[in-house]
Amino acid sequence: MVMVAEATPNYCKSVPKLDAPMYRVFTTTPATITDSESANAKSTDSIKSNPSSAPFSPDVLPVLDAAGFRLVPMEPVEIALHLTEDHNEVNDLAKDLDSNYTNDLEELRRKRLQRLNMPLIYRMYESQSEEIRGTIRGPDDADFHPEEASKALRNALAAGIQSDDKTIINVLLAHNNFQRQKIVDTYANMYSRKLLDDIEAETGGYFLEITTALLQPAHIYSARLLYYAISSRSYNRSIAVEIGLTCTASQLKVIRDAYLAEYKISLERDLNMKVEGVFGKMLQQLLLRAKDPEPNVDMGQVEKLLDRLKSSDNGVEEIGRNSDLFNQIFISQSLSQIRALVDRFDALAVTPDVESKPKDFESLVRKSSNLHSDVRHMILLYLKISQNVQLYFAEKLHEAVSGNRADHVAIIRILVMRSEIDLYDICQEYKRKYGRHLSLDLKTTCSGDFLRLLIQLLHPIDTPEDF
């Protein structure tokens, strides 16, 4: 594999470009191996007991994926390694070919800790786990030059109708949300102009919509999404539930503060006026919660919750009618606890009679005619997100690009909000389920500079030259 280092603009020292992405392979922990993977995983127990950090190229990904390994994109290095059956040899080769690997990891951890020291309002998109990966990271502080970035943007926008959209894309996607806010402020100080106003004057359509979303502070963008979710004529309240399920309690507090500042009314009061009934109470419990439950799974508590469900003639329908029970089953439990509860419920519901009606939790929710539609959708979102949040967003993106009419608003919302959290993993789930990369489907529904920005958002390092 040949690596060619390209000249990079002054506003951001980016990593060298590779002909193909490289990966590091880590073993999957037993808790994350599914039943379907266990057969393949057993044959690799000896390798799993001695994890390899060797780099691999994409041609061996199917082999590793089938063996139950977790693949993590590595920092570009000059290296080529052939897959070998001897894992000791892999370890030796990795050490010889990438002697700086340990130092690189320490540097990445240092940068991540540095980013976690930022104010919470600028860490809304920050991944809280090293297990999941976004596509946008931004340069380290020493390599961040907002003046140079502002100058590049001003030169690109000064050309009027011939504005250099490629430079706009490169600058925005070379920085994370926190850094973009500094660029917005620096641009205003340098030119006495508002960057968003200049972009709006020279661009339009969905390209303008996504650049506007990228330049908004994350907490304000989330607050605006919440407002439209409960206030617009479409009443897409599933977005409000999605935000509540994918944000921590401390992040929701920041969003509520931004909501009050933006609309001069508290989120709680707005929900009371606009979302009525038992669903309104459930949505308030989710969005106004003061703390998050413990993430660890307590099987004793799972059994107690199951007993509580069994105490009712129809436990699933009772959840939909009783907000206190909903709080006990869902709001007060972590996503991992909910996943364990549902898995246990489904295991006990298995019957040898193939002709009997499905009794798994999801089927009962879907087929219950007595559940309010908003409550049903909320419970189903809990089930999907607790099982696999990245797969959930992959499926939402597939709905957005494959419908009779593409949902560009949903595409923008998901890609922007997940870009620094887990967008890379969402793309992997998309490819695993639908057999192709998301970028290929985007080409059929999007075009022009809007498509170029989306593609580069998905591939920030190895953007195709023909775009």
Coordinates of C-alpha atoms in Angstrom, one line a residue:
M1 CA 0.0 0.0 0.0
V2 CA 1.4 3.4 -1.0
M3 CA 0.8 6.5 1.1
V4 CA 1.1 9.9 -0.5
A5 CA 1.2 12.9 1.8
E6 CA -0.5 15.9 0.3
A7 CA 0.0 19.6 1.0
T8 CA -2.6 20.8 3.5
P9 CA -4.1 24.3 4.1
N10 CA -2.7 26.3 6.9
Y11 CA -6.0 26.4 8.8
C12 CA -5.8 22.7 9.6
K13 CA -3.0 20.2 9.4
S14 CA -4.9 17.2 8.2
V15 CA -3.7 13.6 8.1
P16 CA -2.1 12.2 5.0
K17 CA -4.3 10.6 2.4
L18 CA -4.4 6.8 1.8
D19 CA -5.3 4.8 -1.3
A20 CA -7.6 2.8 1.1
P21 CA -8.5 3.0 4.7
M22 CA -6.6 1.0 7.3
Y23 CA -7.9 -0.6 10.4
R24 CA -6.8 -1.9 13.7
V25 CA -8.5 -5.1 14.9
F26 CA -9.6 -5.7 18.5
T27 CA -11.4 -8.7 19.9
T28 CA -15.0 -8.4 20.7
T29 CA -15.8 -8.7 24.3
P30 CA -18.0 -11.7 25.3
A31 CA -20.9 -9.5 26.3
T32 CA -21.2 -8.1 22.8
I33 CA -21.0 -11.4 20.8
T34 CA -24.4 -12.3 19.6
D35 CA -25.7 -15.9 19.4
S36 CA -25.3 -15.9 15.6
E37 CA -21.7 -15.0 16.0
S38 CA -20.9 -17.5 18.7
A39 CA -20.2 -20.4 16.4
N40 CA -17.6 -18.5 14.5
A41 CA -16.2 -16.9 17.7
K42 CA -15.5 -20.3 19.4
S43 CA -13.0 -21.2 16.7
T44 CA -11.0 -18.1 17.5
D45 CA -10.9 -18.3 21.3
S46 CA -7.1 -18.8 21.2
I47 CA -6.7 -15.6 19.2
K48 CA -9.2 -13.7 21.4
S49 CA -7.2 -14.5 24.5
N50 CA -4.3 -12.6 23.0
P51 CA -5.8 -9.5 21.2
S52 CA -3.9 -8.3 18.2
S53 CA -3.4 -4.6 17.5
A54 CA -2.0 -5.3 14.0
P55 CA -3.2 -3.1 11.1
F56 CA -5.2 -4.6 8.3
S57 CA -6.3 -3.5 4.9
P58 CA -9.9 -3.8 3.7
D59 CA -9.4 -7.0 1.7
V60 CA -9.4 -9.0 5.0
L61 CA -12.3 -7.3 6.6
P62 CA -14.9 -10.0 5.8
V63 CA -12.6 -12.7 7.3
L64 CA -12.2 -10.7 10.5
D65 CA -15.8 -9.7 10.7
A66 CA -16.9 -13.3 10.4
A67 CA -14.6 -14.3 13.2
G68 CA -16.2 -11.8 15.6
F69 CA -13.6 -9.1 15.7
R70 CA -14.3 -5.4 16.2
L71 CA -12.6 -3.2 13.6
V72 CA -11.4 0.2 14.4
P73 CA -10.1 2.7 11.9
M74 CA -6.4 3.4 12.5
E75 CA -4.4 6.6 12.0
P76 CA -2.7 6.5 8.6
V77 CA 0.7 5.0 8.7
E78 CA 3.1 3.7 6.1
I79 CA 2.4 0.0 6.5
A80 CA 1.4 -3.1 4.7
L81 CA 0.6 -6.3 6.4
H82 CA -0.4 -9.7 5.2
L83 CA -3.0 -11.7 7.1
T84 CA -1.4 -14.7 8.8
E85 CA -2.9 -17.5 10.8
D86 CA -0.3 -17.2 13.4
H87 CA -1.4 -14.4 15.8
N88 CA 2.0 -14.3 17.4
E89 CA 3.5 -13.4 14.1
V90 CA 0.8 -10.8 13.6
N91 CA 1.8 -9.2 16.9
D92 CA 5.5 -9.3 16.0
L93 CA 4.9 -7.7 12.6
A94 CA 2.7 -5.1 14.1
K95 CA 5.4 -4.1 16.6
D96 CA 8.1 -4.0 13.9
L97 CA 6.1 -2.1 11.3
D98 CA 4.3 0.3 13.7
S99 CA 6.6 1.0 16.6
N100 CA 4.9 4.2 17.4
Y101 CA 1.5 2.6 17.9
T102 CA 1.5 2.9 21.7
N103 CA 2.6 6.6 21.5
D104 CA -0.2 7.2 18.9
L105 CA -2.8 5.8 21.2
E106 CA -1.6 7.9 24.1
E107 CA -1.7 11.0 22.0
L108 CA -5.3 10.2 20.9
R109 CA -6.3 9.7 24.5
R110 CA -4.7 12.9 25.4
K111 CA -6.5 14.8 22.7
R112 CA -9.8 13.2 23.7
L113 CA -9.4 14.2 27.3
Q114 CA -8.5 17.7 26.1
R115 CA -11.8 17.8 24.2
L116 CA -13.8 16.6 27.2
N117 CA -12.6 19.6 29.1
M118 CA -14.5 21.8 26.8
P119 CA -17.8 23.4 28.1
L120 CA -20.6 20.9 27.9
I121 CA -22.6 23.0 25.5
Y122 CA -19.9 22.4 23.0
R123 CA -19.7 18.7 23.6
M124 CA -23.2 17.8 22.6
Y125 CA -21.9 15.8 19.6
E126 CA -18.8 14.4 21.4
S127 CA -18.6 10.7 21.6
Q128 CA -18.5 9.6 25.2
S129 CA -17.0 6.2 24.3
E130 CA -13.9 5.0 22.6
E131 CA -16.0 2.1 21.3
I132 CA -17.9 4.2 18.8
R133 CA -16.6 6.5 16.2
G134 CA -17.7 9.6 14.4
T135 CA -16.3 10.9 11.1
I136 CA -15.5 14.4 12.2
R137 CA -12.8 15.0 14.8
G138 CA -11.2 18.4 14.1
P139 CA -7.5 19.4 14.6
D140 CA -5.7 19.5 17.9
D141 CA -5.5 23.0 19.5
A142 CA -2.0 23.6 18.2
D143 CA -3.1 22.9 14.7
F144 CA -6.3 25.0 14.9
H145 CA -6.1 28.4 13.2
P146 CA -9.5 30.1 13.2
E147 CA -8.0 33.2 11.5
E148 CA -6.8 31.2 8.5
A149 CA -10.1 29.3 8.3
S150 CA -12.0 32.6 8.3
K151 CA -9.7 34.1 5.6
A152 CA -10.3 31.0 3.5
L153 CA -14.1 31.3 3.9
R154 CA -14.1 35.0 3.1
N155 CA -12.1 34.5 -0.1
A156 CA -14.4 31.7 -1.1
L157 CA -17.5 33.8 -0.5
A158 CA -16.2 37.0 -1.9
A159 CA -16.5 35.7 -5.5
G160 CA -20.3 36.1 -5.4
I161 CA -22.2 33.7 -7.6
Q162 CA -18.9 32.0 -8.4
S163 CA -18.3 31.3 -4.7
D164 CA -15.9 28.4 -4.1
D165 CA -18.2 25.9 -2.5
K166 CA -15.4 23.3 -2.3
T167 CA -13.4 25.5 0.1
I168 CA -16.5 26.1 2.2
I169 CA -17.0 22.3 2.5
N170 CA -13.4 21.7 3.3
V171 CA -13.2 24.3 6.0
L172 CA -16.4 23.3 7.7
L173 CA -15.7 19.6 7.7
A174 CA -12.1 20.0 8.8
H175 CA -13.4 21.3 12.2
N176 CA -15.7 20.0 14.9
N177 CA -18.7 21.9 16.1
F178 CA -16.8 23.7 18.9
Q179 CA -14.2 24.9 16.5
R180 CA -16.8 26.1 14.0
Q181 CA -18.2 28.4 16.7
K182 CA -14.8 30.0 17.2
I183 CA -14.5 30.4 13.4
V184 CA -17.9 32.1 13.3
D185 CA -16.8 34.6 16.1
T186 CA -13.4 35.1 14.4
Y187 CA -15.0 35.8 11.0
A188 CA -17.2 38.4 12.6
N189 CA -14.3 40.1 14.4
M190 CA -12.1 40.1 11.3
Y191 CA -14.7 41.3 8.7
S192 CA -17.5 42.8 10.8
R193 CA -19.8 40.4 8.9
K194 CA -21.9 37.4 9.9
L195 CA -20.6 34.2 8.3
L196 CA -24.1 32.7 8.2
D197 CA -25.5 35.8 6.4
D198 CA -22.7 35.6 3.8
I199 CA -23.2 31.9 3.2
E200 CA -27.0 32.5 2.9
A201 CA -26.4 35.3 0.3
E202 CA -24.2 33.1 -1.9
T203 CA -25.7 29.6 -1.6
G204 CA -29.2 28.0 -1.3
G205 CA -31.2 24.9 -1.2
Y206 CA -30.2 21.9 0.8
F207 CA -26.6 22.9 0.7
L208 CA -27.5 26.1 2.6
E209 CA -29.6 24.0 5.1
I210 CA -26.8 21.6 6.0
T211 CA -24.1 24.4 6.2
T212 CA -26.5 26.3 8.5
A213 CA -26.9 23.1 10.7
L214 CA -23.2 22.6 10.8
L215 CA -22.5 26.1 12.0
Q216 CA -25.2 26.2 14.7
P217 CA -24.0 25.4 18.2
A218 CA -25.1 21.8 18.9
H219 CA -27.3 22.6 21.9
I220 CA -29.2 25.3 20.0
Y221 CA -29.7 23.0 17.0
S222 CA -31.1 20.3 19.3
A223 CA -33.4 22.8 21.0
R224 CA -34.7 24.0 17.6
L225 CA -35.4 20.4 16.5
L226 CA -37.3 19.8 19.7
Y227 CA -39.4 22.9 19.1
Y228 CA -40.4 21.9 15.6
A229 CA -41.0 18.3 16.8
I230 CA -43.7 19.4 19.2
S231 CA -44.9 22.6 17.4
S232 CA -44.9 22.1 13.7
R233 CA -48.0 21.0 11.7
S234 CA -46.4 17.6 11.0
Y235 CA -46.0 16.9 14.7
N236 CA -43.0 14.6 14.2
R237 CA -42.8 13.8 17.9
S238 CA -40.6 10.8 17.3
I239 CA -37.7 13.3 16.9
A240 CA -38.3 14.6 20.4
V241 CA -38.3 11.0 21.7
E242 CA -35.1 10.3 19.7
I243 CA -33.3 13.3 21.2
G244 CA -34.4 12.3 24.7
L245 CA -33.1 8.7 24.3
T246 CA -29.8 9.6 22.7
C247 CA -28.8 12.5 25.1
T248 CA -27.6 12.3 28.7
A249 CA -29.5 14.0 31.5
S250 CA -26.8 16.7 31.6
Q251 CA -27.0 17.3 27.9
L252 CA -30.8 17.6 28.1
K253 CA -30.4 20.2 30.8
V254 CA -28.2 22.3 28.4
I255 CA -30.8 21.8 25.7
R256 CA -33.6 22.9 28.0
D257 CA -31.7 26.1 28.9
A258 CA -31.1 26.8 25.2
Y259 CA -34.9 26.2 24.5
L260 CA -35.8 28.8 27.2
A261 CA -33.3 31.3 25.8
E262 CA -34.4 30.8 22.2
Y263 CA -38.2 30.7 22.6
K264 CA -38.7 32.6 25.9
I265 CA -40.7 29.7 27.4
S266 CA -39.6 26.6 29.3
L267 CA -39.7 23.2 27.6
E268 CA -41.8 21.9 30.4
R269 CA -44.4 24.6 30.0
D270 CA -44.4 24.2 26.2
L271 CA -44.9 20.5 26.5
N272 CA -47.8 21.0 28.9
M273 CA -49.6 23.2 26.3
K274 CA -48.8 21.3 23.2
V275 CA -48.5 17.6 24.0
E276 CA -51.5 16.3 26.0
G277 CA -52.6 13.0 27.5
V278 CA -50.5 10.1 28.8
F279 CA -48.0 10.5 26.0
G280 CA -47.4 14.1 27.1
K281 CA -46.6 12.9 30.6
M282 CA -44.3 10.2 29.3
L283 CA -42.4 12.7 27.0
Q284 CA -42.0 15.0 29.9
Q285 CA -40.6 12.2 32.1
L286 CA -38.0 11.5 29.3
L287 CA -37.0 15.0 28.4
L288 CA -37.1 16.5 31.9
R289 CA -35.3 13.8 33.8
A290 CA -32.7 15.1 36.3
K291 CA -30.3 12.1 36.2
D292 CA -29.4 9.0 34.2
P293 CA -29.9 5.5 35.7
E294 CA -26.9 3.3 36.4
P295 CA -25.6 1.7 33.2
N296 CA -24.9 -1.7 34.7
V297 CA -27.4 -4.6 34.2
D298 CA -29.1 -5.8 37.3
M299 CA -30.7 -9.2 36.5
G300 CA -32.4 -9.2 39.9
Q301 CA -34.1 -6.0 39.0
V302 CA -35.0 -7.4 35.5
E303 CA -36.8 -10.3 37.2
K304 CA -38.7 -7.8 39.4
L305 CA -39.8 -5.8 36.4
L306 CA -40.9 -9.0 34.7
D307 CA -43.0 -9.9 37.7
R308 CA -44.5 -6.4 37.6
L309 CA -45.5 -6.9 33.9
K310 CA -47.0 -10.3 34.6
S311 CA -49.1 -9.0 37.4
S312 CA -51.3 -7.3 34.8
D313 CA -53.6 -9.2 32.4
N314 CA -51.9 -7.3 29.5
G315 CA -48.6 -5.8 30.7
V316 CA -47.7 -4.2 27.4
E317 CA -51.1 -2.3 27.2
E318 CA -50.9 -1.4 30.8
I319 CA -47.5 0.3 30.2
G320 CA -49.3 2.5 27.5
R321 CA -52.0 3.5 29.9
N322 CA -50.0 4.0 33.1
S323 CA -47.3 6.7 33.0
D324 CA -46.0 5.6 36.4
L325 CA -45.5 2.0 35.1
F326 CA -43.9 3.5 32.0
N327 CA -41.5 5.4 34.2
Q328 CA -40.7 2.3 36.2
I329 CA -40.1 0.1 33.1
F330 CA -38.4 2.6 30.8
I331 CA -37.5 6.0 32.1
S332 CA -35.8 4.7 35.3
Q333 CA -33.8 2.0 33.5
S334 CA -30.7 2.3 31.4
L335 CA -30.8 1.2 27.8
S336 CA -28.7 -1.8 28.6
Q337 CA -31.1 -2.8 31.4
I338 CA -34.1 -2.3 29.0
R339 CA -32.3 -4.6 26.5
A340 CA -31.8 -7.3 29.1
L341 CA -35.4 -7.0 30.2
V342 CA -36.8 -7.4 26.6
D343 CA -34.4 -10.2 25.9
R344 CA -35.5 -12.0 29.0
F345 CA -39.2 -11.4 28.2
D346 CA -38.8 -12.8 24.7
A347 CA -36.9 -15.8 26.0
L348 CA -39.7 -16.7 28.4
A349 CA -42.3 -16.1 25.6
V350 CA -40.8 -18.7 23.3
T351 CA -43.3 -21.5 22.7
P352 CA -42.8 -24.8 20.8
D353 CA -46.2 -24.3 19.1
V354 CA -45.2 -22.7 15.7
E355 CA -48.8 -22.0 15.0
S356 CA -49.3 -19.8 18.0
K357 CA -49.3 -16.0 17.7
P358 CA -45.9 -14.2 18.3
K359 CA -45.5 -13.2 21.9
D360 CA -42.2 -11.3 21.8
F361 CA -42.3 -7.8 23.3
E362 CA -42.0 -5.9 20.0
S363 CA -44.8 -7.9 18.3
L364 CA -47.1 -7.4 21.3
V365 CA -46.5 -3.6 21.1
R366 CA -47.0 -3.5 17.3
K367 CA -50.2 -5.5 17.3
S368 CA -51.8 -3.9 20.3
S369 CA -54.9 -2.0 19.1
N370 CA -55.4 -0.3 22.5
L371 CA -52.1 1.6 22.5
H372 CA -52.1 5.3 21.5
S373 CA -50.1 5.6 18.3
D374 CA -47.6 8.1 19.8
V375 CA -47.1 5.8 22.8
R376 CA -46.6 2.8 20.5
H377 CA -44.0 4.7 18.5
M378 CA -42.3 5.8 21.7
I379 CA -42.0 2.2 23.1
L380 CA -40.8 0.9 19.8
L381 CA -38.1 3.6 19.7
Y382 CA -37.0 2.5 23.2
L383 CA -36.7 -1.1 21.9
K384 CA -34.8 -0.2 18.8
I385 CA -32.4 2.2 20.4
S386 CA -31.7 0.0 23.4
Q387 CA -30.9 -2.9 21.1
N388 CA -28.5 -1.0 18.7
V389 CA -28.6 2.8 18.4
Q390 CA -26.3 2.8 15.3
L391 CA -28.5 0.3 13.5
Y392 CA -31.5 2.4 14.4
F393 CA -30.0 5.5 12.6
A394 CA -28.9 3.3 9.7
E395 CA -32.5 2.2 9.2
K396 CA -33.8 5.8 9.5
L397 CA -31.3 6.9 6.8
H398 CA -32.4 4.0 4.6
E399 CA -36.0 5.2 4.9
A400 CA -34.9 8.7 4.1
V401 CA -33.0 7.8 0.9
S402 CA -35.2 5.0 -0.4
G403 CA -38.7 6.4 -0.1
N404 CA -40.8 7.7 -3.0
R405 CA -39.6 11.1 -2.1
A406 CA -36.2 11.5 -0.4
D407 CA -36.4 13.0 3.1
H408 CA -33.5 15.5 2.9
V409 CA -34.4 17.0 6.3
A410 CA -33.9 13.7 8.0
I411 CA -30.6 13.1 6.1
I412 CA -29.3 16.4 7.3
R413 CA -30.4 16.0 10.9
I414 CA -28.9 12.5 11.4
L415 CA -25.6 13.2 9.6
V416 CA -25.0 16.5 11.4
M417 CA -26.0 15.3 14.8
R418 CA -24.1 12.0 14.7
S419 CA -21.0 13.2 12.8
E420 CA -18.8 13.5 15.8
I421 CA -20.4 10.6 17.8
D422 CA -20.9 7.4 15.8
L423 CA -21.5 8.2 12.1
Y424 CA -18.7 5.9 11.0
D425 CA -20.4 3.0 12.9
I426 CA -23.8 4.0 11.5
C427 CA -22.3 3.7 8.0
Q428 CA -20.9 0.3 8.9
E429 CA -24.3 -0.9 10.1
Y430 CA -25.9 0.4 7.0
K431 CA -23.4 -1.5 4.8
R432 CA -23.9 -4.6 6.9
K433 CA -27.7 -4.6 6.6
Y434 CA -28.2 -3.3 3.0
G435 CA -25.0 -4.6 1.3
R436 CA -23.7 -1.2 0.1
H437 CA -22.3 2.0 1.5
L438 CA -24.7 4.8 2.3
S439 CA -22.8 7.1 -0.1
L440 CA -24.0 5.0 -3.0
D441 CA -27.6 5.5 -2.1
L442 CA -27.1 9.2 -1.5
K443 CA -26.0 9.6 -5.1
T444 CA -29.4 8.5 -6.3
T445 CA -31.3 11.1 -4.2
C446 CA -28.9 14.1 -3.8
S447 CA -26.9 16.1 -6.3
G448 CA -24.5 19.0 -6.7
D449 CA -22.6 20.7 -3.9
F450 CA -25.1 19.2 -1.4
L451 CA -24.1 15.7 -2.4
R452 CA -20.4 16.6 -2.3
L453 CA -20.7 17.9 1.2
L454 CA -22.6 14.7 2.3
I455 CA -20.0 12.4 0.7
Q456 CA -17.2 14.3 2.4
L457 CA -19.0 14.2 5.7
L458 CA -19.1 10.4 5.4
H459 CA -15.5 10.2 4.1
P460 CA -13.6 13.1 5.7
I461 CA -10.1 11.5 4.9
D462 CA -10.5 9.6 1.7
T463 CA -13.0 11.8 -0.2
P464 CA -13.3 10.6 -3.9
E465 CA -11.5 12.9 -6.2
D466 CA -14.4 12.9 -8.8
F467 CA -16.6 14.7 -6.3

